[in-house]
Amino acid sequence: MAKIQYNKTCLLEINKNLKIRKNALPVLQSKEAALRAESKRIRVRIKEMDEKIALMVEEFSAMQRLWAEFPPHILKFKKVNFVKKKIASVDILVVENVIFEEQEFSLFAYPAWFLQGIELLKRVIHLKIVRITEEKILESIDYARRKTTQKVNLYEKVQIPFFEEAILKIKRFLEDQDNLSKASQKVIKKRMEALTV
């Protein structure tokens, strides 16, 4: 930490820094708790999405022979629209919607299940995109949580105790200096009285 200067100016500055950190600590602790809770919620959502995707893949595998007939040009992924949100002061992007480009096709030229197949594909792709986005959100929230935890630990275990100890040392030094000056004034006063008598 910084070197301590044993004077009133430094004492005032250290008091100011201590007050700032003591005021910021509860805010940081609540931010850390909010990020931790959000991280747990996202992990649960990712697990649920994995289960849904597994169920959809089972649906796919049940119709595996039929999928061989499905032409890949009918459905194309076009783009994803995101919405910016904040979770405990962390900026994240959330999937608003996924846009697909559907090629027109004749319902009479292709089997009847194609419409269902297209909808199923859309759901799976949408879910996978949302899952990937949730993983990225989880990464950014975990990173912010780690940084916040580091800051909380720095304040709690290093800076606040250092500033409190520095304040005590400076106060003791200033008191000792004051006592010494008073004692030396008394000695000088007694010598002056002894010389005048």
mmCIF file of C-alpha atoms in Angstrom:
data_model
loop_
_atom_site.group_PDB
_atom_site.id
_atom_site.type_symbol
_atom_site.label_atom_id
_atom_site.label_comp_id
_atom_site.label_asym_id
_atom_site.label_seq_id
_atom_site.Cartn_x
_atom_site.Cartn_y
_atom_site.Cartn_z
ATOM 1 C CA MET A 1 0.000 0.000 0.000
ATOM 2 C CA ALA A 2 0.977 3.644 -0.119
ATOM 3 C CA LYS A 3 3.383 5.151 2.362
ATOM 4 C CA ILE A 4 1.796 6.933 5.268
ATOM 5 C CA GLN A 5 2.659 10.536 5.974
ATOM 6 C CA TYR A 6 2.209 11.368 9.619
ATOM 7 C CA ASN A 7 0.303 14.643 9.313
ATOM 8 C CA LYS A 8 -3.273 15.904 9.492
ATOM 9 C CA THR A 9 -3.623 16.264 5.713
ATOM 10 C CA CYS A 10 -2.817 12.604 5.188
ATOM 11 C CA LEU A 11 -5.147 11.704 8.072
ATOM 12 C CA LEU A 12 -8.024 13.557 6.378
ATOM 13 C CA GLU A 13 -7.274 11.890 3.032
ATOM 14 C CA ILE A 14 -7.143 8.420 4.591
ATOM 15 C CA ASN A 15 -10.402 9.078 6.470
ATOM 16 C CA LYS A 16 -12.004 10.106 3.166
ATOM 17 C CA ASN A 17 -10.747 6.964 1.393
ATOM 18 C CA LEU A 18 -11.920 4.764 4.280
ATOM 19 C CA LYS A 19 -15.387 6.331 4.191
ATOM 20 C CA ILE A 20 -15.621 5.797 0.405
ATOM 21 C CA ARG A 21 -14.701 2.119 0.727
ATOM 22 C CA LYS A 22 -17.012 1.483 3.683
ATOM 23 C CA ASN A 23 -19.903 3.055 1.738
ATOM 24 C CA ALA A 24 -19.088 1.087 -1.430
ATOM 25 C CA LEU A 25 -18.668 -2.279 0.305
ATOM 26 C CA PRO A 26 -22.394 -3.066 0.903
ATOM 27 C CA VAL A 27 -23.208 -2.084 -2.694
ATOM 28 C CA LEU A 28 -20.472 -4.380 -4.013
ATOM 29 C CA GLN A 29 -21.620 -7.218 -1.747
ATOM 30 C CA SER A 30 -25.220 -6.927 -2.959
ATOM 31 C CA LYS A 31 -24.006 -6.769 -6.587
ATOM 32 C CA GLU A 32 -21.967 -9.916 -5.993
ATOM 33 C CA ALA A 33 -24.993 -11.696 -4.489
ATOM 34 C CA ALA A 34 -27.215 -10.598 -7.402
ATOM 35 C CA LEU A 35 -24.659 -11.816 -9.945
ATOM 36 C CA ARG A 36 -24.287 -15.136 -8.129
ATOM 37 C CA ALA A 37 -28.083 -15.648 -8.077
ATOM 38 C CA GLU A 38 -28.380 -14.721 -11.763
ATOM 39 C CA SER A 39 -25.549 -17.113 -12.599
ATOM 40 C CA LYS A 40 -27.449 -19.952 -10.897
ATOM 41 C CA ARG A 41 -30.662 -19.055 -12.764
ATOM 42 C CA ILE A 42 -28.852 -19.056 -16.110
ATOM 43 C CA ARG A 43 -27.248 -22.435 -15.375
ATOM 44 C CA VAL A 44 -30.706 -23.874 -14.660
ATOM 45 C CA ARG A 45 -32.079 -22.352 -17.894
ATOM 46 C CA ILE A 46 -29.183 -23.811 -19.905
ATOM 47 C CA LYS A 47 -29.821 -27.240 -18.385
ATOM 48 C CA GLU A 48 -33.537 -26.996 -19.260
ATOM 49 C CA MET A 49 -32.658 -25.962 -22.825
ATOM 50 C CA ASP A 50 -30.298 -28.926 -23.153
ATOM 51 C CA GLU A 51 -33.137 -31.233 -22.108
ATOM 52 C CA LYS A 52 -35.537 -29.613 -24.608
ATOM 53 C CA ILE A 53 -32.952 -29.891 -27.386
ATOM 54 C CA ALA A 54 -32.400 -33.568 -26.521
ATOM 55 C CA LEU A 55 -36.166 -34.191 -26.763
ATOM 56 C CA MET A 56 -36.321 -32.423 -30.119
ATOM 57 C CA VAL A 57 -33.372 -34.432 -31.417
ATOM 58 C CA GLU A 58 -35.262 -37.579 -30.393
ATOM 59 C CA GLU A 59 -38.200 -36.307 -32.455
ATOM 60 C CA PHE A 60 -35.775 -35.812 -35.348
ATOM 61 C CA SER A 61 -34.331 -39.289 -35.027
ATOM 62 C CA ALA A 62 -37.822 -40.824 -35.066
ATOM 63 C CA MET A 63 -38.285 -39.310 -38.520
ATOM 64 C CA GLN A 64 -34.706 -39.810 -39.699
ATOM 65 C CA ARG A 65 -35.631 -41.539 -42.956
ATOM 66 C CA LEU A 66 -38.060 -38.760 -43.781
ATOM 67 C CA TRP A 67 -35.425 -36.078 -43.218
ATOM 68 C CA ALA A 68 -33.397 -37.529 -46.083
ATOM 69 C CA GLU A 69 -36.145 -36.193 -48.391
ATOM 70 C CA PHE A 70 -36.010 -32.706 -46.866
ATOM 71 C CA PRO A 71 -34.309 -30.259 -49.268
ATOM 72 C CA PRO A 72 -31.822 -27.980 -47.446
ATOM 73 C CA HIS A 73 -32.667 -24.924 -49.576
ATOM 74 C CA ILE A 74 -36.237 -24.606 -48.212
ATOM 75 C CA LEU A 75 -35.233 -23.065 -44.869
ATOM 76 C CA LYS A 76 -32.288 -20.722 -44.369
ATOM 77 C CA PHE A 77 -31.183 -18.887 -41.273
ATOM 78 C CA LYS A 78 -31.092 -15.143 -41.991
ATOM 79 C CA LYS A 79 -30.259 -13.187 -38.818
ATOM 80 C CA VAL A 80 -30.708 -12.799 -35.074
ATOM 81 C CA ASN A 81 -32.012 -9.619 -33.453
ATOM 82 C CA PHE A 82 -30.691 -8.851 -29.994
ATOM 83 C CA VAL A 83 -31.918 -6.587 -27.205
ATOM 84 C CA LYS A 84 -29.458 -4.948 -24.829
ATOM 85 C CA LYS A 85 -30.258 -5.448 -21.127
ATOM 86 C CA LYS A 86 -28.508 -4.906 -17.815
ATOM 87 C CA ILE A 87 -28.235 -7.425 -15.029
ATOM 88 C CA ALA A 88 -26.639 -6.010 -11.870
ATOM 89 C CA SER A 89 -24.939 -3.305 -13.991
ATOM 90 C CA VAL A 90 -23.574 -5.840 -16.505
ATOM 91 C CA ASP A 91 -24.532 -5.178 -20.135
ATOM 92 C CA ILE A 92 -25.782 -8.290 -21.908
ATOM 93 C CA LEU A 93 -27.402 -9.100 -25.243
ATOM 94 C CA VAL A 94 -30.583 -11.180 -25.166
ATOM 95 C CA VAL A 95 -32.106 -12.833 -28.238
ATOM 96 C CA GLU A 96 -35.217 -10.936 -29.271
ATOM 97 C CA ASN A 97 -36.039 -13.042 -32.314
ATOM 98 C CA VAL A 98 -34.479 -15.218 -34.994
ATOM 99 C CA ILE A 99 -35.332 -14.494 -38.605
ATOM 100 C CA PHE A 100 -35.488 -17.302 -41.148
ATOM 101 C CA GLU A 101 -35.819 -17.165 -44.889
ATOM 102 C CA GLU A 102 -38.304 -19.699 -46.228
ATOM 103 C CA GLN A 103 -38.236 -20.668 -49.865
ATOM 104 C CA GLU A 104 -41.697 -21.030 -51.324
ATOM 105 C CA PHE A 105 -42.579 -24.572 -52.249
ATOM 106 C CA SER A 106 -45.593 -26.409 -53.534
ATOM 107 C CA LEU A 107 -47.504 -28.256 -50.840
ATOM 108 C CA PHE A 108 -48.544 -30.771 -53.484
ATOM 109 C CA ALA A 109 -44.999 -31.477 -54.703
ATOM 110 C CA TYR A 110 -43.638 -32.244 -51.217
ATOM 111 C CA PRO A 111 -44.949 -34.462 -48.402
ATOM 112 C CA ALA A 112 -47.455 -33.049 -45.912
ATOM 113 C CA TRP A 113 -45.042 -33.283 -42.967
ATOM 114 C CA PHE A 114 -42.735 -30.606 -44.499
ATOM 115 C CA LEU A 115 -44.619 -27.766 -42.774
ATOM 116 C CA GLN A 116 -44.224 -29.517 -39.419
ATOM 117 C CA GLY A 117 -40.595 -30.224 -40.236
ATOM 118 C CA ILE A 118 -39.921 -26.574 -41.005
ATOM 119 C CA GLU A 119 -41.509 -25.488 -37.708
ATOM 120 C CA LEU A 120 -39.531 -28.130 -35.808
ATOM 121 C CA LEU A 121 -36.289 -26.975 -37.441
ATOM 122 C CA LYS A 122 -37.093 -23.357 -36.579
ATOM 123 C CA ARG A 123 -37.718 -24.259 -32.937
ATOM 124 C CA VAL A 124 -34.479 -26.257 -32.663
ATOM 125 C CA ILE A 125 -32.359 -23.572 -34.326
ATOM 126 C CA HIS A 126 -33.973 -20.836 -32.210
ATOM 127 C CA LEU A 127 -33.404 -22.835 -29.039
ATOM 128 C CA LYS A 128 -29.765 -23.546 -29.928
ATOM 129 C CA ILE A 129 -29.115 -19.860 -30.660
ATOM 130 C CA VAL A 130 -30.727 -18.850 -27.361
ATOM 131 C CA ARG A 131 -28.642 -21.487 -25.566
ATOM 132 C CA ILE A 132 -25.392 -20.216 -27.099
ATOM 133 C CA THR A 133 -26.380 -16.668 -26.140
ATOM 134 C CA GLU A 134 -27.166 -17.792 -22.577
ATOM 135 C CA GLU A 135 -23.690 -19.351 -22.343
ATOM 136 C CA LYS A 136 -22.123 -16.057 -23.418
ATOM 137 C CA ILE A 137 -24.283 -14.200 -20.879
ATOM 138 C CA LEU A 138 -23.169 -16.684 -18.216
ATOM 139 C CA GLU A 139 -19.518 -16.073 -19.123
ATOM 140 C CA SER A 140 -19.883 -12.295 -18.847
ATOM 141 C CA ILE A 141 -21.838 -12.529 -15.579
ATOM 142 C CA ASP A 142 -19.300 -14.949 -14.078
ATOM 143 C CA TYR A 143 -16.471 -12.636 -15.156
ATOM 144 C CA ALA A 144 -18.227 -9.631 -13.555
ATOM 145 C CA ARG A 145 -18.917 -11.686 -10.414
ATOM 146 C CA ARG A 146 -15.253 -12.701 -10.121
ATOM 147 C CA LYS A 147 -14.154 -9.074 -10.524
ATOM 148 C CA THR A 148 -16.713 -7.922 -7.949
ATOM 149 C CA THR A 149 -15.626 -10.665 -5.523
ATOM 150 C CA GLN A 150 -12.008 -9.579 -5.955
ATOM 151 C CA LYS A 151 -12.955 -5.984 -5.218
ATOM 152 C CA VAL A 152 -15.001 -6.989 -2.149
ATOM 153 C CA ASN A 153 -12.074 -9.050 -0.845
ATOM 154 C CA LEU A 154 -9.647 -6.208 -1.568
ATOM 155 C CA TYR A 155 -11.806 -3.767 0.373
ATOM 156 C CA GLU A 156 -12.657 -6.136 3.257
ATOM 157 C CA LYS A 157 -9.320 -7.828 3.785
ATOM 158 C CA VAL A 158 -6.736 -5.309 2.599
ATOM 159 C CA GLN A 159 -7.729 -1.691 2.151
ATOM 160 C CA ILE A 160 -10.193 -1.084 5.001
ATOM 161 C CA PRO A 161 -7.928 -2.719 7.644
ATOM 162 C CA PHE A 162 -4.914 -0.835 6.208
ATOM 163 C CA PHE A 163 -6.707 2.518 6.378
ATOM 164 C CA GLU A 164 -8.007 1.844 9.907
ATOM 165 C CA GLU A 165 -4.524 0.890 11.076
ATOM 166 C CA ALA A 166 -3.006 3.931 9.339
ATOM 167 C CA ILE A 167 -5.522 6.233 11.041
ATOM 168 C CA LEU A 168 -4.610 4.776 14.447
ATOM 169 C CA LYS A 169 -0.879 5.171 13.760
ATOM 170 C CA ILE A 170 -1.269 8.776 12.586
ATOM 171 C CA LYS A 171 -3.495 9.675 15.567
ATOM 172 C CA ARG A 172 -1.008 8.131 18.002
ATOM 173 C CA PHE A 173 1.872 9.935 16.313
ATOM 174 C CA LEU A 174 0.036 13.278 16.412
ATOM 175 C CA GLU A 175 -0.938 12.731 20.074
ATOM 176 C CA ASP A 176 2.648 11.826 20.966
ATOM 177 C CA GLN A 177 3.899 14.884 19.106
ATOM 178 C CA ASP A 178 1.355 17.061 20.933
ATOM 179 C CA ASN A 179 2.314 15.542 24.310
ATOM 180 C CA LEU A 180 6.013 16.079 23.579
ATOM 181 C CA SER A 181 5.467 19.707 22.627
ATOM 182 C CA LYS A 182 3.428 20.295 25.813
ATOM 183 C CA ALA A 183 6.085 18.583 27.917
ATOM 184 C CA SER A 184 8.864 20.613 26.300
ATOM 185 C CA GLN A 185 6.852 23.811 26.863
ATOM 186 C CA LYS A 186 6.531 22.914 30.561
ATOM 187 C CA VAL A 187 10.272 22.271 30.796
ATOM 188 C CA ILE A 188 11.040 25.599 29.097
ATOM 189 C CA LYS A 189 8.551 27.378 31.362
ATOM 190 C CA LYS A 190 10.152 25.866 34.495
ATOM 191 C CA ARG A 191 13.633 26.891 33.292
ATOM 192 C CA MET A 192 12.406 30.416 32.587
ATOM 193 C CA GLU A 193 10.860 30.599 36.049
ATOM 194 C CA ALA A 194 14.091 29.274 37.595
ATOM 195 C CA LEU A 195 16.127 31.905 35.726
ATOM 196 C CA THR A 196 13.850 34.767 36.765
ATOM 197 C CA VAL A 197 13.872 33.842 40.461
#
